[in-house]
Coordinates of C-alpha atoms in Angstrom, one line a residue:
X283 CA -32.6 -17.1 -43.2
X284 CA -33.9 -16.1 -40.0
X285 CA -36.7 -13.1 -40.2
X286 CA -36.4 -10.5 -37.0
X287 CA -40.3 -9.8 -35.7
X288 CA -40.7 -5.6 -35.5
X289 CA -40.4 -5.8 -31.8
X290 CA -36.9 -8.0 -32.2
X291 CA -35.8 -5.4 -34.7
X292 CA -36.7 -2.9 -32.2
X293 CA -34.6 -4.6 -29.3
X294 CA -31.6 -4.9 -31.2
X295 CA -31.7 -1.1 -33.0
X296 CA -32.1 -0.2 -29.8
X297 CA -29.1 -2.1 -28.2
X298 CA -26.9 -1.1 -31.0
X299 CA -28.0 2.6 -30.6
X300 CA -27.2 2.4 -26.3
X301 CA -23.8 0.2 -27.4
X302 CA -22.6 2.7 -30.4
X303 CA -23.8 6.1 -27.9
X304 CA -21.3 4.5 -24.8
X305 CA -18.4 3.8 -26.6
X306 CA -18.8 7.4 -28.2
X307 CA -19.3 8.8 -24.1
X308 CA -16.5 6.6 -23.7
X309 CA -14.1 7.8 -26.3
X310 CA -15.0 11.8 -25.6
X311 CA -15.1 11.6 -21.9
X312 CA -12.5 9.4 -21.0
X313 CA -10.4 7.9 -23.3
X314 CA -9.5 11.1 -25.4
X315 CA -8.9 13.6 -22.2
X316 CA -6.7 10.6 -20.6
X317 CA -4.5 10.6 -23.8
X318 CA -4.2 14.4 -23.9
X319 CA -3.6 14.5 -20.1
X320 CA -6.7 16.6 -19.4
X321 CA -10.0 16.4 -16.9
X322 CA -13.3 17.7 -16.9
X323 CA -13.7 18.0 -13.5
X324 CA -16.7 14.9 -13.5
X325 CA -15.0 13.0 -11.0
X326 CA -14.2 15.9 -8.3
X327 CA -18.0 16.5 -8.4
X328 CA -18.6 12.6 -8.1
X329 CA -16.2 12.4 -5.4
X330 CA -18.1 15.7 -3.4
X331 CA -21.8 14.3 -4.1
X332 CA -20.0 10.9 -2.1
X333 CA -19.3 12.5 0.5
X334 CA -22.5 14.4 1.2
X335 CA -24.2 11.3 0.8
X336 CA -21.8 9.2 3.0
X337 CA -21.9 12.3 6.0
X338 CA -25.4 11.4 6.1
X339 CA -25.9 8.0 6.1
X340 CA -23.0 8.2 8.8
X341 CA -25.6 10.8 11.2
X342 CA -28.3 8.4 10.2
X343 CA -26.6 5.5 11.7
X344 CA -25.2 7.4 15.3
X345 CA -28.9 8.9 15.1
X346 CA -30.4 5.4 15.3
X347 CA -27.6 4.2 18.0
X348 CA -28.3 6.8 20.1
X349 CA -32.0 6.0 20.0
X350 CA -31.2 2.3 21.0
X351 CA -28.2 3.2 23.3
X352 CA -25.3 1.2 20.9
X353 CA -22.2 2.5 21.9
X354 CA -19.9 3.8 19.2
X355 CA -16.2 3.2 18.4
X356 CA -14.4 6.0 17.6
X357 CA -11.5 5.7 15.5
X358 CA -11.2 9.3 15.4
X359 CA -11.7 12.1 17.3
X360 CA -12.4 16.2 15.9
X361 CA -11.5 14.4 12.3
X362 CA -7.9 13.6 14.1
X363 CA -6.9 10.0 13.8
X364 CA -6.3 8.6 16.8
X365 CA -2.3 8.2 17.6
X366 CA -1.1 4.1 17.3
X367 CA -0.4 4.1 21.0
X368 CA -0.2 0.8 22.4
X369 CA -3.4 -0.6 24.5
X370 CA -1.2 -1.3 27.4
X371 CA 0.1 2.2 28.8
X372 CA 3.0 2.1 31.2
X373 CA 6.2 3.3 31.7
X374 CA 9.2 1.7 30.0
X375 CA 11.1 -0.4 32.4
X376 CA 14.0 -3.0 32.5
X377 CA 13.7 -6.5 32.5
X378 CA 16.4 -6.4 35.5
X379 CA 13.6 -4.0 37.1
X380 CA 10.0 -6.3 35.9
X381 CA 11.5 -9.2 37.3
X382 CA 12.5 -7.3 40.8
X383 CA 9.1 -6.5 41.1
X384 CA 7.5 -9.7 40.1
X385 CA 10.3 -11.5 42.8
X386 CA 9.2 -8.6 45.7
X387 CA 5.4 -9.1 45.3
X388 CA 5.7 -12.4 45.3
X389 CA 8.1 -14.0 47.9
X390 CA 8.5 -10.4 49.8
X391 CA 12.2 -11.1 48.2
X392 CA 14.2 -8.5 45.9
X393 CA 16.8 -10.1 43.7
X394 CA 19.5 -11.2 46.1
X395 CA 19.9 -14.4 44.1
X396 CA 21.5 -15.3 41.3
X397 CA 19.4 -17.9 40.5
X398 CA 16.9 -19.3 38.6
X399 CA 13.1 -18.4 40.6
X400 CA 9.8 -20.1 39.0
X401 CA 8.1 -16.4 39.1
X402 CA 10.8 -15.2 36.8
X403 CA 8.3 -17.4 34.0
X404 CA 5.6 -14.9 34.9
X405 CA 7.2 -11.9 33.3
X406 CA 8.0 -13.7 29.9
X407 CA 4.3 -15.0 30.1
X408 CA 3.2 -11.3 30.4
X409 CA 5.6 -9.5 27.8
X410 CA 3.8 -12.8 25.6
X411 CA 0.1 -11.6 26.3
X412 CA 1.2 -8.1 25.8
X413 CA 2.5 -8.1 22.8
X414 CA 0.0 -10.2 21.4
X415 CA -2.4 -7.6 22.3
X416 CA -0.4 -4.6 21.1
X417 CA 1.0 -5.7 18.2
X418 CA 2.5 -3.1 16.3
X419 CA 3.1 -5.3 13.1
X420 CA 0.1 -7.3 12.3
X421 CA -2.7 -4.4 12.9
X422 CA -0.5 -2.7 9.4
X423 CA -2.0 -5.8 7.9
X424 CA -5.8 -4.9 7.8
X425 CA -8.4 -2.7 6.6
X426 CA -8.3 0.9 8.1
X427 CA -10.8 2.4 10.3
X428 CA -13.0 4.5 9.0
X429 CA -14.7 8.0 10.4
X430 CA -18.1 7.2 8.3
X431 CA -19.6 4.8 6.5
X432 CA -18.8 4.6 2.9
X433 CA -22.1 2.4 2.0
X434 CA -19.6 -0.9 0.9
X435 CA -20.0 -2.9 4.8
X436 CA -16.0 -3.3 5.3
X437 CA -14.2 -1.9 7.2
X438 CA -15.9 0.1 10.2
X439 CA -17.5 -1.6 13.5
X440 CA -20.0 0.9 13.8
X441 CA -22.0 0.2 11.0
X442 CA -24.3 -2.7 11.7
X443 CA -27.5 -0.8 12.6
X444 CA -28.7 -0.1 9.1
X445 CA -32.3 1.3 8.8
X446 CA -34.9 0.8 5.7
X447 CA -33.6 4.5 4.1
X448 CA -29.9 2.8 4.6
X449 CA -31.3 -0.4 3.5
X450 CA -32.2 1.1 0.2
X451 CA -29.6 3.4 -0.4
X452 CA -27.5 0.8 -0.2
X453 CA -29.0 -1.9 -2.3
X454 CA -29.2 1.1 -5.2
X455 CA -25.2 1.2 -4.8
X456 CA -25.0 -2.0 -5.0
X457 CA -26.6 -1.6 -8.3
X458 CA -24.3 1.3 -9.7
X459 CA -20.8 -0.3 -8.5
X460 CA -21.5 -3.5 -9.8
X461 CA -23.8 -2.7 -13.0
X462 CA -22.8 0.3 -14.5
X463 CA -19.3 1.0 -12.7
X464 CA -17.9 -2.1 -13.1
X465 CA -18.3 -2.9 -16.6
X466 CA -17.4 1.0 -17.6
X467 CA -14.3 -0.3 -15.7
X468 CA -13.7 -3.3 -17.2
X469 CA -13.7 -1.8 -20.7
X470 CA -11.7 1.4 -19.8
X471 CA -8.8 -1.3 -18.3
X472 CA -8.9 -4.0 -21.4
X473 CA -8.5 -0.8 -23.5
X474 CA -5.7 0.7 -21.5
X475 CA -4.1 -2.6 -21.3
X476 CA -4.3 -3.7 -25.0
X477 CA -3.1 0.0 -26.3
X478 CA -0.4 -0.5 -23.5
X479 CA 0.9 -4.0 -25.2
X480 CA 0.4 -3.0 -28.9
X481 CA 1.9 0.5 -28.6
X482 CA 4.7 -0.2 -26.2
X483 CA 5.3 -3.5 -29.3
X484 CA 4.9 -1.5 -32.2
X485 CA 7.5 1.4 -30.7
X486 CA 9.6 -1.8 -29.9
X487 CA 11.0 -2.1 -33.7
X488 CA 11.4 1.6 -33.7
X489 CA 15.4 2.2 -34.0
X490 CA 16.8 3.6 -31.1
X491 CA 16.7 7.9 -30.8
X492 CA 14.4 10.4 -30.0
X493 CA 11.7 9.2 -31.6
X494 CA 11.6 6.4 -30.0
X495 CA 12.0 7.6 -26.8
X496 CA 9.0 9.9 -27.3
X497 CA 6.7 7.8 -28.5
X498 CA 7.2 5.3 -25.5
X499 CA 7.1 7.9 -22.8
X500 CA 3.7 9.7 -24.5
X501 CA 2.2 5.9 -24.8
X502 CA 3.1 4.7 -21.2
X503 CA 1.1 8.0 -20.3
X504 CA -1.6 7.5 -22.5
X505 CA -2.5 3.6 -21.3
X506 CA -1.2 4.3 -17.6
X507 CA -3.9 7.5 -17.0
X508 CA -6.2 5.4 -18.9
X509 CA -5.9 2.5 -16.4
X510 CA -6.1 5.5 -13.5
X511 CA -9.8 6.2 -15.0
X512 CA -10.2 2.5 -14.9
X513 CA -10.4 3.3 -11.3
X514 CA -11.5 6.3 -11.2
X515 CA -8.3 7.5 -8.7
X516 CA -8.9 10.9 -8.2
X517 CA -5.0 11.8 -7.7
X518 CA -3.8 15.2 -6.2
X519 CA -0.2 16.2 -6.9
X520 CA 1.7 17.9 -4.8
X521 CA 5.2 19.9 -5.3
X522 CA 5.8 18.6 -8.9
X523 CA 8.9 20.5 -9.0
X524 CA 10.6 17.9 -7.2
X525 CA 9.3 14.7 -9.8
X526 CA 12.2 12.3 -10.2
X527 CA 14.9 12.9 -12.9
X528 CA 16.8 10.8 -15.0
X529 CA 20.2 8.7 -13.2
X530 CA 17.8 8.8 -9.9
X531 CA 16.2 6.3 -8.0
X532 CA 12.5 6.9 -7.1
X533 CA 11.7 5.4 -3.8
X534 CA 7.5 5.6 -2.1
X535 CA 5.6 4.0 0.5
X536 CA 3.6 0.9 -0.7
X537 CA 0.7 0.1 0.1
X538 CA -0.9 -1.2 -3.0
X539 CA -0.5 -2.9 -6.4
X540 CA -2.1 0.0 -8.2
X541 CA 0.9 2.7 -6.5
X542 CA 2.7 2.0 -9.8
X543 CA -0.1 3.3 -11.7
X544 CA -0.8 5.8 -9.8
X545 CA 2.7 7.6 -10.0
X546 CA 3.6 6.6 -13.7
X547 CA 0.8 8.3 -14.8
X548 CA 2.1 11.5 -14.1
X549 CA 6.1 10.6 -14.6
X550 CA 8.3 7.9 -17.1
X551 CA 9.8 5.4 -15.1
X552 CA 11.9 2.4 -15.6
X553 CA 10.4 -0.4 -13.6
X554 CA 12.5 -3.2 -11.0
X555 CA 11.1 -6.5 -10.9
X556 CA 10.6 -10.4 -11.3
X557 CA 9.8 -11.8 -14.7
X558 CA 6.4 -13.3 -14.5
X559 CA 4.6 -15.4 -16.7
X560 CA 0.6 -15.4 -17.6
X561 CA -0.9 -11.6 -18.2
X562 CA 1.6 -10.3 -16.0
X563 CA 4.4 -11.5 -18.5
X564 CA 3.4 -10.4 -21.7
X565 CA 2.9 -7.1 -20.6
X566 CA 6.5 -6.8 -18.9
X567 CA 7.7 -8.5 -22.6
X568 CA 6.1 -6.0 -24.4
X569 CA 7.0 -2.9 -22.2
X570 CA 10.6 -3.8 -22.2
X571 CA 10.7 -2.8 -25.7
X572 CA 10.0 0.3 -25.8
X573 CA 11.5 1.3 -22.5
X574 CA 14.8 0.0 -20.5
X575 CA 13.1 -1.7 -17.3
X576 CA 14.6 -4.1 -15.4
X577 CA 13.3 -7.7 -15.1
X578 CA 15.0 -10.0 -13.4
X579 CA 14.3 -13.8 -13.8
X580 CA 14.6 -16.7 -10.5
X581 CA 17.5 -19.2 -11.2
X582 CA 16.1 -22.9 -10.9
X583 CA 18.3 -23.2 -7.7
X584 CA 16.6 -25.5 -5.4
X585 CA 17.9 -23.9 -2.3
X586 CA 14.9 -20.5 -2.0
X587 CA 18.4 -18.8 -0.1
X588 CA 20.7 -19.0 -2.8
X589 CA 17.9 -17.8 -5.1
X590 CA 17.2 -15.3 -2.9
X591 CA 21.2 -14.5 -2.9
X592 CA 21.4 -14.4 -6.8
X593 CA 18.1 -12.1 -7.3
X594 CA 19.2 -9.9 -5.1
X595 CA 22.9 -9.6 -6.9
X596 CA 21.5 -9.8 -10.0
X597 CA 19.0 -6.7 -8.9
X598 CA 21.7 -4.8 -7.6
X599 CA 23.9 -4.7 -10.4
X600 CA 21.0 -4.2 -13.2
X601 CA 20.3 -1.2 -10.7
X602 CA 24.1 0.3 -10.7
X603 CA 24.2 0.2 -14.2
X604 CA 20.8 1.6 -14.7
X605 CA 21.5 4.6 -12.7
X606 CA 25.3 5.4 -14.0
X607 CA 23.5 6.0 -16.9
X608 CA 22.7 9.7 -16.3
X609 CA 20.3 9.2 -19.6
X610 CA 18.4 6.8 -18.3
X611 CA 15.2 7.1 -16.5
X612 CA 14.5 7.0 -13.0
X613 CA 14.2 3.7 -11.4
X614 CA 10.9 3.3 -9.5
X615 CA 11.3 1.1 -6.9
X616 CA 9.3 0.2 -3.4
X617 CA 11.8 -0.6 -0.4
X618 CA 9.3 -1.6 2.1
X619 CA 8.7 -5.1 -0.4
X620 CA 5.7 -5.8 0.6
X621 CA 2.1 -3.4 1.0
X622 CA 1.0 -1.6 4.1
X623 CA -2.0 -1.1 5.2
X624 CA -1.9 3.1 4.7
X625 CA -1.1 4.3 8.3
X626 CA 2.5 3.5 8.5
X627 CA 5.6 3.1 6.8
X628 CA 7.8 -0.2 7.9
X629 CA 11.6 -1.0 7.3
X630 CA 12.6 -0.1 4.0
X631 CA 15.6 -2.8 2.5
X632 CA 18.7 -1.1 2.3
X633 CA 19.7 -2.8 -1.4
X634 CA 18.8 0.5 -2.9
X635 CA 20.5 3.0 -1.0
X636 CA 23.9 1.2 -0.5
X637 CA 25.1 2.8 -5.0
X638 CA 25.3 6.0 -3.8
X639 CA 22.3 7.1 -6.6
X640 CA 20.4 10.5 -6.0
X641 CA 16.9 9.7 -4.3
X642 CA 14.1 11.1 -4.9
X643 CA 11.5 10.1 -2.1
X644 CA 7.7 10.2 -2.9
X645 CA 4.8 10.0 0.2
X646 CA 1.2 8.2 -1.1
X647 CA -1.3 8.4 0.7
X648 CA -5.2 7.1 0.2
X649 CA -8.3 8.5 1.5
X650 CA -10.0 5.2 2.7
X651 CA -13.3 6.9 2.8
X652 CA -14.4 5.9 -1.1
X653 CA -12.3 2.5 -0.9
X654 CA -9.6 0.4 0.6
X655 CA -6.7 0.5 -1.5
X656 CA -4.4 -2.1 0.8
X657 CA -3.9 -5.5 -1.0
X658 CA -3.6 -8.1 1.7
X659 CA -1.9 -10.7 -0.1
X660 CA -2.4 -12.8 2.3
X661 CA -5.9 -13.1 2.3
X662 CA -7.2 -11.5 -1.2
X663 CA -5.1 -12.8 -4.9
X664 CA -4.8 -10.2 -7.3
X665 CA -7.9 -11.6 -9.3
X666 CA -10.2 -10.7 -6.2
X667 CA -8.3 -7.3 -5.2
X668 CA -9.0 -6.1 -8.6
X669 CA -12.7 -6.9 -8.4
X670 CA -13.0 -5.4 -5.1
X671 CA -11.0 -2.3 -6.3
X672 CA -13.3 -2.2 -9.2
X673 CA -16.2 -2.1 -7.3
X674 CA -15.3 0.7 -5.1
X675 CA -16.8 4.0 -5.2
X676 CA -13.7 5.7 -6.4
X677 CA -9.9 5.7 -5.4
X678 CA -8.7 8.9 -3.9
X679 CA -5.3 9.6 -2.8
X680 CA -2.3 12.4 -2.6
X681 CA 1.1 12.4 -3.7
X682 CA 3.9 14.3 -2.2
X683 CA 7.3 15.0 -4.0
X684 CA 10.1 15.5 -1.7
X685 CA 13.1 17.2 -2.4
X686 CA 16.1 14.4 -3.5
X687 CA 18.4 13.5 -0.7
X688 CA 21.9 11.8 -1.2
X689 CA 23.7 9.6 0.9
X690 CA 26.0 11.8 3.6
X691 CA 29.1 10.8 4.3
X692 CA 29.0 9.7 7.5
X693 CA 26.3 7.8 6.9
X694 CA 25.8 4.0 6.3
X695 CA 23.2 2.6 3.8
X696 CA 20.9 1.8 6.7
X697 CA 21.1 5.6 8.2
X698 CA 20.2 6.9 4.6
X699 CA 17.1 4.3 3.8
X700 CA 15.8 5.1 8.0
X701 CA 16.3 8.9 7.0
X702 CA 14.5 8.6 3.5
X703 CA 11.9 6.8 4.9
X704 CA 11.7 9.0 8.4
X705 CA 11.2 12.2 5.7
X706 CA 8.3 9.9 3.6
X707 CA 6.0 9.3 7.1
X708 CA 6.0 12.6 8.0
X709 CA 5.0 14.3 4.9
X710 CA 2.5 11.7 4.6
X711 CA 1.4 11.9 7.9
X712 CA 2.0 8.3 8.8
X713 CA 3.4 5.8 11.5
X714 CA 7.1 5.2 10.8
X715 CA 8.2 2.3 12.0
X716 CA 11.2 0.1 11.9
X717 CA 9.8 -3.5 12.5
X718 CA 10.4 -5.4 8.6
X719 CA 7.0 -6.0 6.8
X720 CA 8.1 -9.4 5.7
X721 CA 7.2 -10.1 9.3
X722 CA 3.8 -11.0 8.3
X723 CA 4.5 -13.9 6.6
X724 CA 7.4 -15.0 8.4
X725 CA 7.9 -16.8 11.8
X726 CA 9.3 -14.4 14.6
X727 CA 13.2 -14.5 13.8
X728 CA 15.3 -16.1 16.6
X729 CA 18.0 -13.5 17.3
X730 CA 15.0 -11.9 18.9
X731 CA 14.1 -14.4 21.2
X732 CA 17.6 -15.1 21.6
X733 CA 18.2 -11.4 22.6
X734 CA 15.7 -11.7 25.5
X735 CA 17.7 -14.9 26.6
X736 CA 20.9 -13.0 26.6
X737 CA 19.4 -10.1 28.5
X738 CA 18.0 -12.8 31.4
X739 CA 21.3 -14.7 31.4
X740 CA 23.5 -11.5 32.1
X741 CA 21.1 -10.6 34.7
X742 CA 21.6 -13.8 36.7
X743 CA 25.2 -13.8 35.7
X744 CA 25.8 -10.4 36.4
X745 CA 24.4 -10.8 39.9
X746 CA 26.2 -13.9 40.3
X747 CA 29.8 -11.9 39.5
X748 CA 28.6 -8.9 41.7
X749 CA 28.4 -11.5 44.6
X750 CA 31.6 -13.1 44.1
X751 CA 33.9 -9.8 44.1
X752 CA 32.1 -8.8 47.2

């Protein structure tokens, strides 16, 4: 046997005392009021006592520029961001008109040719460099500006003059995200996870009924507001009255992984999704249990278009069934298909909006001030996106409930998903565009390059026919 020295004893009394007094903060502060759906108000004051301290390091830093004469970038202006105008102002104009002008100021000529001039290349050359430089698509694919400094170094130009006080105040962050939030993190999400995979299995074997119902919709809860403290997402509500209702189809902006926890912790939804395997899929096994989701799972088609063909069939008729099933829960479902970068809402696909379903539209929006909640896929995996989400201050963010819209009857499924989305932008006071979002991983598609072709060739053909009748 191994004898402890009175000092060794010490330590470990000691370590079992701090271990056995956290777990007990852990259970009364956190775990308990997420079960019961309650709040002490600890995070609103957290989140105020942030922003204090982030105003001033933020006066600090344009204090210190101004005494070295940096110039500062200002994203926004009297707390107003500033409107996604391109860089390049001028007046829209034909390319019948560009190309006039490019012909007069070159050869002194207007366009009294049909043919084909070597300076017509300059104006495709300079609609390139323009939209390179104001491209509306790829800037939804990056970190947001911010209006101060948030003490985590990633997302704001201004913020490279740091002095000693900075310099400190920063370091001791550094210290509470990484070695006190983060592991208070880590537990609260094993534990909502692990209650969410046992409970969601054990209601499983339940027979079908009200009780079983009951139980699954008061243990989604329970795990999902656990994993929202996991976070610590301070979420404000807004016009609850309009929450989804079962037979309907919930549709939201997306702009992160976590939107799904985010809005089933304060509603029961029926998920729509891809089987996956790892993590990922034992947790969809065990949730489909208790609860009528809908997974879908990739045929081993070799051709990724007739895969793409089959999902998509298979997704649209688990979705009609769902949702003639006035029992059922609402489906919860993100049409954009891919995340946005919190200023903008892009094309929403119109597979969702062509059953003729009640919609119930929901607007999310983040406060980027305490972290970044966009998931570039393309440059962060999930493993990394969690750790940098876990290491944030806090996640703050609204959510609006709109009232539900139907399909009209004059309307085609593409009207209804640009009106539904159209009503989502402006309640959440963002961009609404209509470019895709699978944009940014796919080559430019060539019906557009083709339609610029079309547009030169009936120019010089028009002329050409012009010509010929006089």
């Amino acid at each position: 046997m191994f004898l402890l020295l009175p000092f060794d004893s010490l330590v470990v009394n000691l370590l079992g005392i701090s271990i056995t007094v956290l777990f007990t903060l852990l259970l009364v502060f956190i775990i308990v009021p997420a079960i019961f759906g309650v709040s002490f108000g600890i995070r609103k004051v957290y989140m105020k006592t942030l922003l204090k301290i982030f105003q001033w390091a933020t006066l600090r830093i344009e204090r210190g520029a101004k005494e070295k004469n940096h110039p500062l970038y200002k994203p926004y202006v009297n707390g107003e961001i500033l409107p996604c105008t391109g860089i390049i102002a001028k007046e829209p104009t034909s390319l019948e008109e560009e190309i006039k002008e490019i012909r007069r100021s070159g050869s002194g000529k207007a366009l009294d040719t049909p043919e084909f001039e070597l300076s017509d290349i300059f104006y495709f050359c300079r609609k390139g460099i323009e939209t390179i430089m104001d491209d509306e698509v790829t800037k939804r694919f990056s970190a947001e500006e911010l209006e101060s400094w948030n003490l985590l170094s990633r997302t704001n130009y201004n913020f490279q003059y740091i002095s000693l006080r900075l310099t400190v105040l920063w370091g001791l962050g550094v210290l509470i995200r990484y070695c006190f939030l983060l592991p208070l993190r880590i537990a609260l999400a094993f534990t909502g996870i692990s209650l969410l995979v046992t409970g969601t299995t054990v209601v499983g074997y339940l027979p079908n009924g009200r009780c079983k119902d009951f139980l699954s919709k008061h243990v989604h809860l329970m795990c999902y507001r656990i994993c929202v403290r996991a976070l610590t997402a301070i979420i404000t509500y807004h016009d609850r009255e309009n929450r989804p209702r079962n037979g309907g189809i919930c549709v939201a902006n997306h702009t992160s992984p976590i939107d799904v926890i985010i809005l089933a912790s304060d509603g029961y939804y029926a998920m729509v999704g891809q089987i996956h395997g790892g993590l990922m899929g034992v947790i969809q096994r065990a949730m489909v249990k208790a609860c009528p989701h809908v997974w879908f799972e990739r045929s081993e088609v070799k051709d990724r278009h007739l895969v793409a063909r089959r999902c998509d069939s298979r997704w649209l008729q688990g979705l009609t069934e769902h949702v003639q099933d006035k029992s059922k829960l609402p489906i919860l479902i993100f049409p954009e298909g891919t995340c946005i970068n919190n200023t903008s809402v892009m094309m929403f696909k119109k597979g969702s909006f062509e059953i003729g379903a009640t919609v119930y539209p929901v607007a999310i929006k983040y406060d980027p001030q305490f972290g970044d909640a966009f998931w570039n896929s393309s440059k962060y995996g999930m493993v990394t996106y969690l750790l940098r989400m876990m290491t944030s201050w806090a996640i703050v963010c609204s959510v609006w409930y709109l009232p539900p819209m139907t399909r009209q009857p004059e309307e085609d499924a593409v009207q209804f998903a640009n009106r539904v989305k159209s009503a989502i932008a402006r309640q959440g006071g963002l961009v609404d565009l209509l470019w895709d979002g699978g944009l940014k991983r796919e080559k430019v598609k060539d019906a557009f390059k083709e339609e610029q072709q079309k547009l030169y060739s009936k120019m010089i053909v028009g002329s050409h026919e012009d010509r010929s009748r006089s």
